[in-house]
Amino acid sequence: MFLPYAAFAGGLAVSRATSNRSITVRALILAAVSFALLAYVEPIARYHHRVERGVDVSRQFPLGPATPGTLLSLKEAIQASPPNTYRYSVDEPMEAPPNWVEHLLHGLLVLPLFSLLSALLGRQIGSLTTGLPPPARQNARWALGVLSGLAFFIALVVGDSWVRNDPSRSGALGAWGALLIPMLELGLLLWLSRYWDSRRDGFPVSAPK
């Protein structure tokens, strides 16, 4: 999904005078749109595309498009009648471990919420780098933006692997754990912003001659 990264660019573009409330409201709207696309539009469109191609959807989608309600029903069905061996195959969803289905379900919320955090990260990075000269400012913003997105992506991959390696592990924890990275980064940036503001406020101002 490109929307979280677009949210970062939007947060970067707003001025420091823009209130946190205004940015949060806009980012929440973007997160809602991201959730609707990820949780409903994309799986329904993929389902109908397979139908049009003549794919046997009764096997790949035994309960219908992979929307949140369907994933929840799939998890309950697997728990009620578990297979002899768990498999990670798109062709055999009824043989997936319940924690993996849970992981997919919670992932539909994690990515949209990253849009909100991404917008706030963009705003804070834009604020902290305002005083840099143009070349250094652009390079710093580009580098921090890439690192923020890359760190979150790596956290997602690590969470996926952690859940896959043991069917007894919490799929929800594996999904939500990725948000710790942008949350910690945002906390650090907010602290740095307040620190530098306090330093500037503490400097004596010379009287004009």
Tab-separated table of C-alpha atoms in Angstrom:
chain	number	residue	atom	x	y	z
A	1	MET	CA	0.000	0.000	0.000
A	2	PHE	CA	1.378	3.391	-1.012
A	3	LEU	CA	-0.993	5.480	1.151
A	4	PRO	CA	1.127	5.357	4.351
A	5	TYR	CA	4.063	6.770	2.417
A	6	ALA	CA	1.838	9.414	0.837
A	7	ALA	CA	0.750	10.314	4.367
A	8	PHE	CA	4.411	10.902	5.290
A	9	ALA	CA	4.827	13.271	2.347
A	10	GLY	CA	1.626	15.081	3.345
A	11	GLY	CA	2.820	15.498	6.923
A	12	LEU	CA	6.166	16.739	5.657
A	13	ALA	CA	4.522	19.352	3.452
A	14	VAL	CA	2.399	21.041	6.140
A	15	SER	CA	3.769	24.000	8.019
A	16	ARG	CA	4.689	23.891	11.678
A	17	ALA	CA	1.840	26.293	12.343
A	18	THR	CA	-0.649	23.596	11.375
A	19	SER	CA	-2.145	22.106	14.526
A	20	ASN	CA	-1.618	18.482	15.528
A	21	ARG	CA	-5.393	18.113	15.645
A	22	SER	CA	-5.775	19.179	12.013
A	23	ILE	CA	-3.050	16.801	10.863
A	24	THR	CA	-4.481	13.956	12.942
A	25	VAL	CA	-7.979	14.424	11.487
A	26	ARG	CA	-6.630	14.367	7.923
A	27	ALA	CA	-4.472	11.338	8.661
A	28	LEU	CA	-7.425	9.511	10.242
A	29	ILE	CA	-9.443	10.105	7.089
A	30	LEU	CA	-6.576	8.694	5.038
A	31	ALA	CA	-6.313	5.720	7.407
A	32	ALA	CA	-10.043	5.042	6.996
A	33	VAL	CA	-9.698	5.136	3.209
A	34	SER	CA	-6.661	2.856	3.435
A	35	PHE	CA	-8.597	0.379	5.593
A	36	ALA	CA	-11.565	0.342	3.209
A	37	LEU	CA	-9.296	-0.336	0.229
A	38	LEU	CA	-7.212	-2.966	1.994
A	39	ALA	CA	-9.981	-4.778	3.871
A	40	TYR	CA	-12.824	-4.673	1.346
A	41	VAL	CA	-12.099	-3.196	-2.092
A	42	GLU	CA	-8.925	-5.174	-2.799
A	43	PRO	CA	-10.090	-8.647	-1.625
A	44	ILE	CA	-13.492	-8.299	-3.310
A	45	ALA	CA	-11.872	-7.133	-6.553
A	46	ARG	CA	-9.367	-10.016	-6.397
A	47	TYR	CA	-12.195	-12.485	-5.803
A	48	HIS	CA	-14.220	-11.295	-8.797
A	49	HIS	CA	-11.106	-11.202	-10.963
A	50	ARG	CA	-10.498	-14.885	-10.184
A	51	VAL	CA	-14.132	-15.685	-10.979
A	52	GLU	CA	-13.839	-13.953	-14.356
A	53	ARG	CA	-10.689	-15.968	-15.116
A	54	GLY	CA	-12.511	-19.213	-14.380
A	55	VAL	CA	-10.546	-20.037	-11.231
A	56	ASP	CA	-12.174	-22.469	-8.799
A	57	VAL	CA	-12.917	-19.893	-6.086
A	58	SER	CA	-14.650	-22.505	-3.925
A	59	ARG	CA	-11.186	-23.855	-3.125
A	60	GLN	CA	-9.205	-20.628	-2.755
A	61	PHE	CA	-12.068	-18.686	-1.165
A	62	PRO	CA	-14.293	-21.288	0.533
A	63	LEU	CA	-16.088	-18.619	2.572
A	64	GLY	CA	-15.945	-15.791	0.028
A	65	PRO	CA	-13.643	-12.756	-0.431
A	66	ALA	CA	-11.021	-12.365	2.302
A	67	THR	CA	-12.730	-9.471	4.089
A	68	PRO	CA	-12.440	-9.085	7.900
A	69	GLY	CA	-15.675	-10.969	8.536
A	70	THR	CA	-14.610	-13.797	6.260
A	71	LEU	CA	-11.185	-14.094	7.910
A	72	LEU	CA	-12.811	-14.250	11.336
A	73	SER	CA	-15.185	-16.984	10.134
A	74	LEU	CA	-12.255	-18.830	8.544
A	75	LYS	CA	-10.319	-18.795	11.810
A	76	GLU	CA	-13.333	-20.141	13.728
A	77	ALA	CA	-13.912	-22.872	11.121
A	78	ILE	CA	-10.282	-24.039	11.309
A	79	GLN	CA	-10.390	-24.090	15.104
A	80	ALA	CA	-13.610	-26.108	15.038
A	81	SER	CA	-12.199	-28.638	12.581
A	82	PRO	CA	-8.380	-28.403	12.499
A	83	PRO	CA	-6.491	-30.162	9.678
A	84	ASN	CA	-3.999	-32.924	10.343
A	85	THR	CA	-1.166	-30.698	9.122
A	86	TYR	CA	-1.083	-26.933	8.855
A	87	ARG	CA	-0.090	-25.469	5.494
A	88	TYR	CA	0.664	-21.945	4.308
A	89	SER	CA	-0.951	-22.158	0.880
A	90	VAL	CA	-3.323	-19.744	-0.835
A	91	ASP	CA	-4.925	-22.772	-2.475
A	92	GLU	CA	-5.731	-24.413	0.862
A	93	PRO	CA	-6.897	-21.667	3.251
A	94	MET	CA	-8.782	-24.177	5.421
A	95	GLU	CA	-5.423	-25.745	6.312
A	96	ALA	CA	-3.788	-22.518	7.499
A	97	PRO	CA	-2.881	-22.207	11.199
A	98	PRO	CA	-5.496	-20.155	13.093
A	99	ASN	CA	-2.811	-17.766	14.372
A	100	TRP	CA	-1.813	-16.962	10.785
A	101	VAL	CA	-5.396	-16.122	9.844
A	102	GLU	CA	-5.557	-13.979	12.990
A	103	HIS	CA	-2.323	-12.297	11.888
A	104	LEU	CA	-3.808	-11.471	8.482
A	105	LEU	CA	-6.941	-10.098	10.134
A	106	HIS	CA	-5.073	-7.746	12.466
A	107	GLY	CA	-2.761	-6.720	9.661
A	108	LEU	CA	-5.744	-5.057	7.989
A	109	LEU	CA	-5.773	-2.574	10.879
A	110	VAL	CA	-2.032	-2.187	11.347
A	111	LEU	CA	-1.252	-0.770	7.901
A	112	PRO	CA	-3.963	1.944	8.019
A	113	LEU	CA	-2.826	2.991	11.500
A	114	PHE	CA	0.701	3.293	10.154
A	115	SER	CA	-0.736	5.944	7.821
A	116	LEU	CA	-1.622	8.040	10.864
A	117	LEU	CA	1.795	7.593	12.454
A	118	SER	CA	3.495	8.217	9.121
A	119	ALA	CA	1.767	11.585	8.736
A	120	LEU	CA	2.803	12.631	12.248
A	121	LEU	CA	6.358	11.441	11.579
A	122	GLY	CA	6.478	13.520	8.410
A	123	ARG	CA	5.296	16.605	10.297
A	124	GLN	CA	7.885	16.167	13.054
A	125	ILE	CA	10.738	15.482	10.650
A	126	GLY	CA	9.733	18.514	8.598
A	127	SER	CA	9.700	20.642	11.760
A	128	LEU	CA	13.077	19.431	13.023
A	129	THR	CA	14.839	19.932	9.682
A	130	THR	CA	13.414	23.387	8.904
A	131	GLY	CA	16.568	25.193	10.014
A	132	LEU	CA	18.909	23.217	7.761
A	133	PRO	CA	20.144	24.696	4.469
A	134	PRO	CA	18.117	23.495	1.438
A	135	PRO	CA	20.463	20.726	0.172
A	136	ALA	CA	21.013	19.267	3.629
A	137	ARG	CA	17.324	19.653	4.510
A	138	GLN	CA	16.182	17.736	1.435
A	139	ASN	CA	18.742	14.985	1.972
A	140	ALA	CA	17.867	14.633	5.660
A	141	ARG	CA	14.138	14.457	4.973
A	142	TRP	CA	14.601	11.959	2.164
A	143	ALA	CA	16.891	9.750	4.255
A	144	LEU	CA	14.699	9.844	7.368
A	145	GLY	CA	11.582	9.132	5.309
A	146	VAL	CA	13.177	6.107	3.646
A	147	LEU	CA	14.562	4.808	6.941
A	148	SER	CA	11.179	5.189	8.655
A	149	GLY	CA	9.376	3.237	5.953
A	150	LEU	CA	12.125	0.614	5.734
A	151	ALA	CA	12.188	0.071	9.505
A	152	PHE	CA	8.422	-0.492	9.551
A	153	PHE	CA	8.632	-2.875	6.579
A	154	ILE	CA	11.379	-4.900	8.281
A	155	ALA	CA	9.284	-5.041	11.460
A	156	LEU	CA	6.371	-6.411	9.417
A	157	VAL	CA	8.576	-9.108	7.884
A	158	VAL	CA	9.972	-10.065	11.292
A	159	GLY	CA	6.444	-10.266	12.707
A	160	ASP	CA	5.320	-12.466	9.808
A	161	SER	CA	8.227	-14.852	10.320
A	162	TRP	CA	7.698	-14.944	14.086
A	163	VAL	CA	4.060	-15.998	13.652
A	164	ARG	CA	4.816	-18.519	10.903
A	165	ASN	CA	7.492	-20.282	12.950
A	166	ASP	CA	5.103	-21.425	15.681
A	167	PRO	CA	1.315	-21.961	15.377
A	168	SER	CA	0.967	-21.324	19.119
A	169	ARG	CA	2.218	-17.734	18.881
A	170	SER	CA	-0.176	-14.813	18.891
A	171	GLY	CA	-1.027	-13.578	15.410
A	172	ALA	CA	-2.288	-10.293	16.858
A	173	LEU	CA	0.994	-9.661	18.682
A	174	GLY	CA	2.970	-10.426	15.549
A	175	ALA	CA	0.941	-7.877	13.594
A	176	TRP	CA	0.708	-5.062	16.140
A	177	GLY	CA	4.335	-5.350	17.194
A	178	ALA	CA	5.418	-3.656	13.966
A	179	LEU	CA	3.780	-0.409	15.110
A	180	LEU	CA	6.238	-0.169	18.004
A	181	ILE	CA	8.914	1.052	15.576
A	182	PRO	CA	7.099	4.172	14.277
A	183	MET	CA	5.682	4.850	17.766
A	184	LEU	CA	9.147	4.851	19.318
A	185	GLU	CA	10.476	6.969	16.469
A	186	LEU	CA	7.647	9.484	16.896
A	187	GLY	CA	8.263	9.647	20.655
A	188	LEU	CA	11.970	10.332	20.060
A	189	LEU	CA	11.220	13.049	17.509
A	190	LEU	CA	8.716	14.732	19.836
A	191	TRP	CA	11.280	14.695	22.625
A	192	LEU	CA	13.952	16.169	20.340
A	193	SER	CA	11.540	18.873	19.183
A	194	ARG	CA	10.719	19.901	22.754
A	195	TYR	CA	14.388	19.742	23.714
A	196	TRP	CA	15.465	22.079	20.935
A	197	ASP	CA	12.536	24.418	21.611
A	198	SER	CA	13.556	24.642	25.254
A	199	ARG	CA	17.159	25.332	24.259
A	200	ARG	CA	16.082	28.155	21.942
A	201	ASP	CA	13.778	29.623	24.562
A	202	GLY	CA	16.591	29.560	27.093
A	203	PHE	CA	19.022	31.579	24.992
A	204	PRO	CA	19.291	35.248	26.038
A	205	VAL	CA	18.178	37.711	23.402
A	206	SER	CA	20.432	40.759	22.905
A	207	ALA	CA	18.779	44.142	22.998
A	208	PRO	CA	18.807	45.938	19.659
A	209	LYS	CA	21.430	48.667	19.300
